PDB file of C-alpha atoms in Angstrom:
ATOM      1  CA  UNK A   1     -47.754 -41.454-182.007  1.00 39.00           C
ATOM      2  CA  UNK A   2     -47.818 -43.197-185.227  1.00 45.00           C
ATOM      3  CA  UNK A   3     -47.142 -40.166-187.263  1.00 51.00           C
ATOM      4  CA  UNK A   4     -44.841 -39.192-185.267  1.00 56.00           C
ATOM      5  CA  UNK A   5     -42.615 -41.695-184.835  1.00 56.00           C
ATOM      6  CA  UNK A   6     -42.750 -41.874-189.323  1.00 56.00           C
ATOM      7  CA  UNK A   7     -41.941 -38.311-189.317  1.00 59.00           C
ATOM      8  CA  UNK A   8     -38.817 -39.135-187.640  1.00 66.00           C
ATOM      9  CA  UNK A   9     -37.930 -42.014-189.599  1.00 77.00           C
ATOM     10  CA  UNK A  10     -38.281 -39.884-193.234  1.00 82.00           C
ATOM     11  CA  UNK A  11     -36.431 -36.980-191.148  1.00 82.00           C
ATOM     12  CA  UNK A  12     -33.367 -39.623-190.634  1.00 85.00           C
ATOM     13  CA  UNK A  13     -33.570 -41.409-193.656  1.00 86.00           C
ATOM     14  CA  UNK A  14     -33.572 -37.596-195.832  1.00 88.00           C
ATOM     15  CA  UNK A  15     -30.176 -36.888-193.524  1.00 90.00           C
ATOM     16  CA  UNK A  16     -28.783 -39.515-194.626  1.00 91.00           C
ATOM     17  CA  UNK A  17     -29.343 -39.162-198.012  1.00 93.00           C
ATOM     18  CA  UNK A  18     -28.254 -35.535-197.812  1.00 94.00           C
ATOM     19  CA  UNK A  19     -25.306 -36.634-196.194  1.00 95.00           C
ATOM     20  CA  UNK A  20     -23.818 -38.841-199.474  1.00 95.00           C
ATOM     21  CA  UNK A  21     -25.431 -35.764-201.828  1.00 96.00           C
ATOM     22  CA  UNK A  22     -23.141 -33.439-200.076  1.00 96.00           C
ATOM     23  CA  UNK A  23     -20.185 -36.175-200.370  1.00 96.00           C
ATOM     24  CA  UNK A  24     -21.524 -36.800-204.327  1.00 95.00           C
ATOM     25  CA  UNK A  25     -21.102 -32.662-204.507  1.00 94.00           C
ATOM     26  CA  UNK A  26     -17.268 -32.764-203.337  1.00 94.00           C
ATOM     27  CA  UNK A  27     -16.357 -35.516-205.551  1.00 94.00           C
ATOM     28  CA  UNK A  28     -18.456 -33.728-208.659  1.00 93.00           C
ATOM     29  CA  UNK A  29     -16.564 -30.569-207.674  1.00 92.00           C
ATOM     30  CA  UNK A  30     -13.105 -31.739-207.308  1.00 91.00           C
ATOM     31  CA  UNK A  31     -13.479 -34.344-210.667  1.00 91.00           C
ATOM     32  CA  UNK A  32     -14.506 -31.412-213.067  1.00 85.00           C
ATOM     33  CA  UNK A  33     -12.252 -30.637-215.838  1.00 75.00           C
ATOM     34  CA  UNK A  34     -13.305 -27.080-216.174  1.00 81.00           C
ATOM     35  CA  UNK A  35     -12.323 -25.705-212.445  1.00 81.00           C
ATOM     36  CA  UNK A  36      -8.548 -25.584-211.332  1.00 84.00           C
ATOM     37  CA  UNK A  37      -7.560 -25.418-207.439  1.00 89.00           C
ATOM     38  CA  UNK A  38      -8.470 -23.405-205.895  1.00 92.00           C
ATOM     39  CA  UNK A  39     -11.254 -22.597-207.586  1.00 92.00           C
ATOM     40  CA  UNK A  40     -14.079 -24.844-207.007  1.00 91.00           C
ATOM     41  CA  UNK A  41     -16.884 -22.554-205.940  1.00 87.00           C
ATOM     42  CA  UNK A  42     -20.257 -22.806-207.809  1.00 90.00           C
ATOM     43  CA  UNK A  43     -21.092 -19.715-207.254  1.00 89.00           C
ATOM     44  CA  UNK A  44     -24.110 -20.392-205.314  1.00 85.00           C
ATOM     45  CA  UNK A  45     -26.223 -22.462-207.282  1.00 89.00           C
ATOM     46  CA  UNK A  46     -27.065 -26.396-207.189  1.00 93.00           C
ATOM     47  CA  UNK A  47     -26.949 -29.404-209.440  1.00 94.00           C
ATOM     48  CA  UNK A  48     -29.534 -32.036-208.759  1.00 94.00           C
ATOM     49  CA  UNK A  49     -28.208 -35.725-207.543  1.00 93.00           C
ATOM     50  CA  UNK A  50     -30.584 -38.457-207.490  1.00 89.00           C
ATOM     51  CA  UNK A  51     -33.374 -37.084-205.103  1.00 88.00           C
ATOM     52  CA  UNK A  52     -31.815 -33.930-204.029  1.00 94.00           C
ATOM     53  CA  UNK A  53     -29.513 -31.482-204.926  1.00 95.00           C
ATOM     54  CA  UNK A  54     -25.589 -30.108-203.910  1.00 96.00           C
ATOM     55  CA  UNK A  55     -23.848 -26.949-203.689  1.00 95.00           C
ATOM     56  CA  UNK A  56     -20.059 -26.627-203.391  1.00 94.00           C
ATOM     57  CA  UNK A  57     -19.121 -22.675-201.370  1.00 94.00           C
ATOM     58  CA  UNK A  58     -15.547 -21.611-200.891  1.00 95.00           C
ATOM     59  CA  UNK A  59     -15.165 -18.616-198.013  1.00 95.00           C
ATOM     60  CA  UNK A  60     -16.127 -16.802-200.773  1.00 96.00           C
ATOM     61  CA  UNK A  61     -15.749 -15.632-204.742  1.00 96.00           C
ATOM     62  CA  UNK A  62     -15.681 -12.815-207.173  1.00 97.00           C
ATOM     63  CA  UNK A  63     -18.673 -10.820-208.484  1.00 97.00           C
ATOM     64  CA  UNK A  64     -16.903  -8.685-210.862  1.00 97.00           C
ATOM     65  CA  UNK A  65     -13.808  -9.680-212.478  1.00 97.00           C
ATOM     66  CA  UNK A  66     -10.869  -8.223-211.865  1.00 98.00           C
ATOM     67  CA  UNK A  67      -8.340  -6.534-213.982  1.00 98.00           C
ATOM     68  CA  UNK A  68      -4.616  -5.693-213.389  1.00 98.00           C
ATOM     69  CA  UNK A  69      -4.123  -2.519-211.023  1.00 98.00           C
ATOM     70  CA  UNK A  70      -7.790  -2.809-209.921  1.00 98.00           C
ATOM     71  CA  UNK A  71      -7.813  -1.629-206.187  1.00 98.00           C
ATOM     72  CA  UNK A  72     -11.531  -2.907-205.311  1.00 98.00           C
ATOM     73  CA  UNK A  73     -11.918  -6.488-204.943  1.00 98.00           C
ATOM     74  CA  UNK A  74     -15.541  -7.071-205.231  1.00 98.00           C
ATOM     75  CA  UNK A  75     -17.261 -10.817-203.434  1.00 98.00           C
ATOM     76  CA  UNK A  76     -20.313 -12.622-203.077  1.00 96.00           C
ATOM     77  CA  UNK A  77     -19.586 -11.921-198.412  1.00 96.00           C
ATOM     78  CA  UNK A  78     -16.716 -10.798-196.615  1.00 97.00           C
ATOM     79  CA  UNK A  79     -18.499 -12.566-193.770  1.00 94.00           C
ATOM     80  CA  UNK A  80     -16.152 -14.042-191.712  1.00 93.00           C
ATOM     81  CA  UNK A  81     -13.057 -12.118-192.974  1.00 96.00           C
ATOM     82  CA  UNK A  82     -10.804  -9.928-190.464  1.00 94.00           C
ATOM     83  CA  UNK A  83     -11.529  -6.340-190.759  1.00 95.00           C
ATOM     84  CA  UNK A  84      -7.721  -5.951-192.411  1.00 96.00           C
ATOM     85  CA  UNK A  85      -5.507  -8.339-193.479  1.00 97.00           C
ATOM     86  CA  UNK A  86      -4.679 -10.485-196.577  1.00 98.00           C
ATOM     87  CA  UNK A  87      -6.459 -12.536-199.043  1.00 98.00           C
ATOM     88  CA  UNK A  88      -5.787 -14.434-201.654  1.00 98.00           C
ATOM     89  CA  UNK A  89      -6.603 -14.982-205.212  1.00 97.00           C
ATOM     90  CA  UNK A  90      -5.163 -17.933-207.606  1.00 96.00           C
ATOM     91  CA  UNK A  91      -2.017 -17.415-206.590  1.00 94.00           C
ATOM     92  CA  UNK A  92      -1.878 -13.617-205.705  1.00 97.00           C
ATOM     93  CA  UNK A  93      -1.860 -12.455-202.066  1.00 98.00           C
ATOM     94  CA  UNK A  94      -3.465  -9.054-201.473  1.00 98.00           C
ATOM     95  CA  UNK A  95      -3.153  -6.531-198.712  1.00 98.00           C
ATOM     96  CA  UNK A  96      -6.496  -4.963-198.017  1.00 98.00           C
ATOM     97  CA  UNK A  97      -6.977  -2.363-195.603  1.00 98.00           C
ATOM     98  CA  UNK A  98     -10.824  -1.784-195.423  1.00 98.00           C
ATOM     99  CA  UNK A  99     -13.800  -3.898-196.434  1.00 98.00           C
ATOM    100  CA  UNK A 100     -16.730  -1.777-197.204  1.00 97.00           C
ATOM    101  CA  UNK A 101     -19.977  -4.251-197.770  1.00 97.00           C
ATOM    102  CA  UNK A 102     -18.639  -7.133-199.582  1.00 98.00           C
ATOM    103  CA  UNK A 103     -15.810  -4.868-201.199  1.00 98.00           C
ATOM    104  CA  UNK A 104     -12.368  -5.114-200.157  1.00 98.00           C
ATOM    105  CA  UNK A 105     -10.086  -2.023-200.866  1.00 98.00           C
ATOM    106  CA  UNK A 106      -6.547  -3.078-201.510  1.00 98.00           C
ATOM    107  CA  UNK A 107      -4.161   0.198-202.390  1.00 98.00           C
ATOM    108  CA  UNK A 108      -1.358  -1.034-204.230  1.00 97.00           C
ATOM    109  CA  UNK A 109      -3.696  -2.853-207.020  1.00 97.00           C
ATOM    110  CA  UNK A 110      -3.939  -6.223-208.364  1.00 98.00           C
ATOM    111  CA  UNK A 111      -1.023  -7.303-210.021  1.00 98.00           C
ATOM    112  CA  UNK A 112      -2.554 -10.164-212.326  1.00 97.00           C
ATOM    113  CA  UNK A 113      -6.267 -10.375-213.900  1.00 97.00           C
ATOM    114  CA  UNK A 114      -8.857 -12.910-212.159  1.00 97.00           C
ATOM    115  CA  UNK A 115     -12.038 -13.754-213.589  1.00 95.00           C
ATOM    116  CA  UNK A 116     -15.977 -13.643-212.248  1.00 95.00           C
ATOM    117  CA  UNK A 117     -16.405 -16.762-209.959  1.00 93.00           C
ATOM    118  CA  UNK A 118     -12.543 -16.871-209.195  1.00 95.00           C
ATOM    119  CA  UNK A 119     -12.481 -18.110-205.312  1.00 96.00           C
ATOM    120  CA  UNK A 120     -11.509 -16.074-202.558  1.00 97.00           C
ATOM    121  CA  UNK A 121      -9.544 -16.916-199.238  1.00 97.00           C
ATOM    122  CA  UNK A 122      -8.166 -15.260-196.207  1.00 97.00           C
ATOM    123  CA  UNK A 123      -4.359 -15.411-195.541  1.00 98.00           C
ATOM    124  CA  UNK A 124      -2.598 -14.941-192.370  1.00 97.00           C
ATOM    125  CA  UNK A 125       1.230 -14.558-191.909  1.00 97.00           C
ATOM    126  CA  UNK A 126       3.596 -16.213-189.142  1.00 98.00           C
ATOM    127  CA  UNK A 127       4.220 -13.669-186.120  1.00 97.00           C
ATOM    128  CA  UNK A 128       7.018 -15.984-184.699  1.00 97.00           C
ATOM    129  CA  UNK A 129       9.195 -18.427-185.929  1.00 96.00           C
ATOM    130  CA  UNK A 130       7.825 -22.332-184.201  1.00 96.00           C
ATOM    131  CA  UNK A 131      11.074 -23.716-185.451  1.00 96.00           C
ATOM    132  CA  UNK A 132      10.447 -27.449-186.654  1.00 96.00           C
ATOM    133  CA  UNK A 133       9.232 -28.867-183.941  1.00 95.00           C
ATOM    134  CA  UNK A 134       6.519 -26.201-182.264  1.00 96.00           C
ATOM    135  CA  UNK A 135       3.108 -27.240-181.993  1.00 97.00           C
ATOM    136  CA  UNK A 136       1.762 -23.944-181.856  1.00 97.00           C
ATOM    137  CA  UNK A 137       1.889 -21.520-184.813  1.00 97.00           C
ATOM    138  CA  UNK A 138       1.749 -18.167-183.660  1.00 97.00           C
ATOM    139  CA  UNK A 139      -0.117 -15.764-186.680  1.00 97.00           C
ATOM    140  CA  UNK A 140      -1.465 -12.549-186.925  1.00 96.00           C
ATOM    141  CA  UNK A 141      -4.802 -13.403-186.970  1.00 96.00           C
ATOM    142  CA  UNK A 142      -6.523 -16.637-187.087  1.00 96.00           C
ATOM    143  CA  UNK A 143      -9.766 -15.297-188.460  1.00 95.00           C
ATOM    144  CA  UNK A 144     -11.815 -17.012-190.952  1.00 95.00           C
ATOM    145  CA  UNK A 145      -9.615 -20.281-191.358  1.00 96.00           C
ATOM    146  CA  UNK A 146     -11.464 -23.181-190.263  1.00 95.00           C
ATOM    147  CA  UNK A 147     -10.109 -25.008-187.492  1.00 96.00           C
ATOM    148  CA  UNK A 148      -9.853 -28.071-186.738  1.00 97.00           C
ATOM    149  CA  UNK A 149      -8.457 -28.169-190.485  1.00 97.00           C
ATOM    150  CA  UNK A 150      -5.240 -28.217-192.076  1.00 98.00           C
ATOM    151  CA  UNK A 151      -2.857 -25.142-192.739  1.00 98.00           C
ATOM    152  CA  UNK A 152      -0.114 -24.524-195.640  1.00 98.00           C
ATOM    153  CA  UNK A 153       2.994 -22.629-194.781  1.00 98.00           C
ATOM    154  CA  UNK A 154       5.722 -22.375-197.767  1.00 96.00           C
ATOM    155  CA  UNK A 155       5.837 -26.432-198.919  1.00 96.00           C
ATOM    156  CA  UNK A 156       4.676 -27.559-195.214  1.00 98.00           C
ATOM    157  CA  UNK A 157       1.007 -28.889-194.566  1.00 98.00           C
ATOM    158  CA  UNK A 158       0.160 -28.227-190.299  1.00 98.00           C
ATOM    159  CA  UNK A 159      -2.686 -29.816-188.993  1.00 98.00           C
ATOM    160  CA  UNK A 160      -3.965 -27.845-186.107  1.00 98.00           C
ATOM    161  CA  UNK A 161      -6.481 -28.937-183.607  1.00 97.00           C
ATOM    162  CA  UNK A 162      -7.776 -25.613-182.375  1.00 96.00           C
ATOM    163  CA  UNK A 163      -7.019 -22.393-181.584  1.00 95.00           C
ATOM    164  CA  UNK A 164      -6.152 -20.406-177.857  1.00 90.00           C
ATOM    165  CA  UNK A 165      -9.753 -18.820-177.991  1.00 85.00           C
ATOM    166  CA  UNK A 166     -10.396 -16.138-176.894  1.00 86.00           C
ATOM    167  CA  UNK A 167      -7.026 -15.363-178.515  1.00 84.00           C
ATOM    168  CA  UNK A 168      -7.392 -15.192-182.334  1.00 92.00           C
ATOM    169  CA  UNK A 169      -3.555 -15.114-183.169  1.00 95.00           C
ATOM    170  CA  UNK A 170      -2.619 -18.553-182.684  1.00 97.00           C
ATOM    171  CA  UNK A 171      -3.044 -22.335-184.252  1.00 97.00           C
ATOM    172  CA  UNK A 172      -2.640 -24.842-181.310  1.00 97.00           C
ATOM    173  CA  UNK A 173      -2.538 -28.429-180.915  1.00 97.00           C
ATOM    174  CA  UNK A 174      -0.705 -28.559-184.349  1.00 97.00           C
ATOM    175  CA  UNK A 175       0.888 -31.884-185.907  1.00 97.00           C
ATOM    176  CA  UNK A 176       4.198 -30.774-187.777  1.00 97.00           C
ATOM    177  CA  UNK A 177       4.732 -32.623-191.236  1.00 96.00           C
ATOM    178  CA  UNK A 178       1.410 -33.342-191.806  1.00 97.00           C
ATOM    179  CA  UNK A 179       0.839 -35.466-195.460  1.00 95.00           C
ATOM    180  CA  UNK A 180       4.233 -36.683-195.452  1.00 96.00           C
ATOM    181  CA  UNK A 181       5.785 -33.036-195.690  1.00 97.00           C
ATOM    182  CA  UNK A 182       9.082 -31.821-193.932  1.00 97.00           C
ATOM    183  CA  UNK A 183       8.726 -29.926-190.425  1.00 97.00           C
ATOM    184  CA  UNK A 184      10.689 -26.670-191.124  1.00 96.00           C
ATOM    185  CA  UNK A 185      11.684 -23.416-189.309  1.00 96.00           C
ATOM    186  CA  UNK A 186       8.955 -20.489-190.879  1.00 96.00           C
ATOM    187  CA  UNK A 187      10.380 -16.425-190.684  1.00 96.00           C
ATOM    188  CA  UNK A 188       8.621 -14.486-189.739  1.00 97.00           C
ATOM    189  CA  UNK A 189       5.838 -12.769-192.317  1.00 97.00           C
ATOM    190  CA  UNK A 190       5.189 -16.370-194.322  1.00 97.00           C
ATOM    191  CA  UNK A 191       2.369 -16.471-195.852  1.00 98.00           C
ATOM    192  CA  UNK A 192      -0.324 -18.915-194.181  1.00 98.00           C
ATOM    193  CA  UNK A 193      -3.057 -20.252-196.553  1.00 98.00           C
ATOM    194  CA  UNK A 194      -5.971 -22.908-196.550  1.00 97.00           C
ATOM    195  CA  UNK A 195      -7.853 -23.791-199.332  1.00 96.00           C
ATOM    196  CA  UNK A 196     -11.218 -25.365-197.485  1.00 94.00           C
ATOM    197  CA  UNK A 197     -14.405 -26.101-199.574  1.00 94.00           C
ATOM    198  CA  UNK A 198     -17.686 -26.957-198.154  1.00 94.00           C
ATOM    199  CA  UNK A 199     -20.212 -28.881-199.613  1.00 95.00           C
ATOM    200  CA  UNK A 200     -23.942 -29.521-198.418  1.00 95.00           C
ATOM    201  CA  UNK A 201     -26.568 -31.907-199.637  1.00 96.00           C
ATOM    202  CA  UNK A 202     -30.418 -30.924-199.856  1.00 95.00           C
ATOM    203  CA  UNK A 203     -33.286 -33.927-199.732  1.00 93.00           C
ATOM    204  CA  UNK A 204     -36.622 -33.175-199.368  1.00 84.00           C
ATOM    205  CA  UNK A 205     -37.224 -30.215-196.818  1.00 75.00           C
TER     206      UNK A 205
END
């Protein structure tokens, strides 16, 4: 009983811990000079903090560099992206139209270089026009953004609550204007983008 109820208490106490690592990770991430949004992956590996360690992940990032007119886009996953679609790089949107492993083929080439460790993110584009006031965002697919989370169309920020699973084509629940932007009307074919990092915090086992 004894030990138990002590193998609990280090259990808790190392989650908590883990929990500001993770939080020291984000602000170590976001703070350093040498990585520009939206590139804030570490490319896998961890930096100790006090008695544990952190790791920042974006959905996911470049393997190989790539150069301009390149038409294979090669990650660490494409986990979690839509079998087809859009993603984006810096600023460049792709088309791909296959993934095969963690390549994604995109015909009509890269038009600008990116480098090894450059983050990559799924983009979706607006299937109907919400007009300013709509709080749901119809899309052409909703896979691999992270929802509840916040969504960037043209200069306006959308929070959206969820999505109309089973249904993966529309944001629902969504607050217009979000971080003091202006509710507009979106055409059809906008790009959609999110930028989400993840950070998690290791202590003990």
């Amino acid at each position: 009983l004894v030990t138990t109820g002590s193998d609990v208490s280090i259990n808790q106490l190392h989650s908590e811990q883990a929990l500001n690592v993770a939080e020291g990770g984000k602000e170590y991430i976001l703070a350093k000079t040498n990585r520009t949004f939206p590139n804030y992956s570490m490319q896998g590996g961890t930096i100790n903090l006090g008695d544990g360690n952190f790791k920042v992940d974006t959905p996911a990032y470049l393997t190989v560099a790539v150069a301009i007119g390149n038409t294979s886009i090669n990650v660490n996953s494409t986990s979690g992206f839509a079998a087809t679609g859009r993603i984006v790089i810096d600023s460049e949107v792709m088309i791909y139209t296959s993934i095969v492993g963690n390549t994604f083929t995109v015909p009509a080439g890269a038009t600008a270089a990116h480098t090894n460790g450059s983050a990559v993110y799924p983009v979706t584009t607006v299937s109907a026009d919400p007009g300013v006031a709509g709080t749901t965002i119809n899309v052409v697919s909703t896979t691999g953004f992270v929802i509840p989370g916040v969504i960037k169309i043209g200069s306006e920020y959308i929070y959206c609550s969820s999505t109309n699973t089973p249904l993966t084509t529309q944001f629902t629940g969504c607050i217009r204007g979000y971080k003091a932007s202006t509710p507009t009307s979106q055409a059809v074919g906008r790009s959609v983008f999110q930028y989400p990092i993840s950070s998690t915090g290791t202590v003990g086992n």
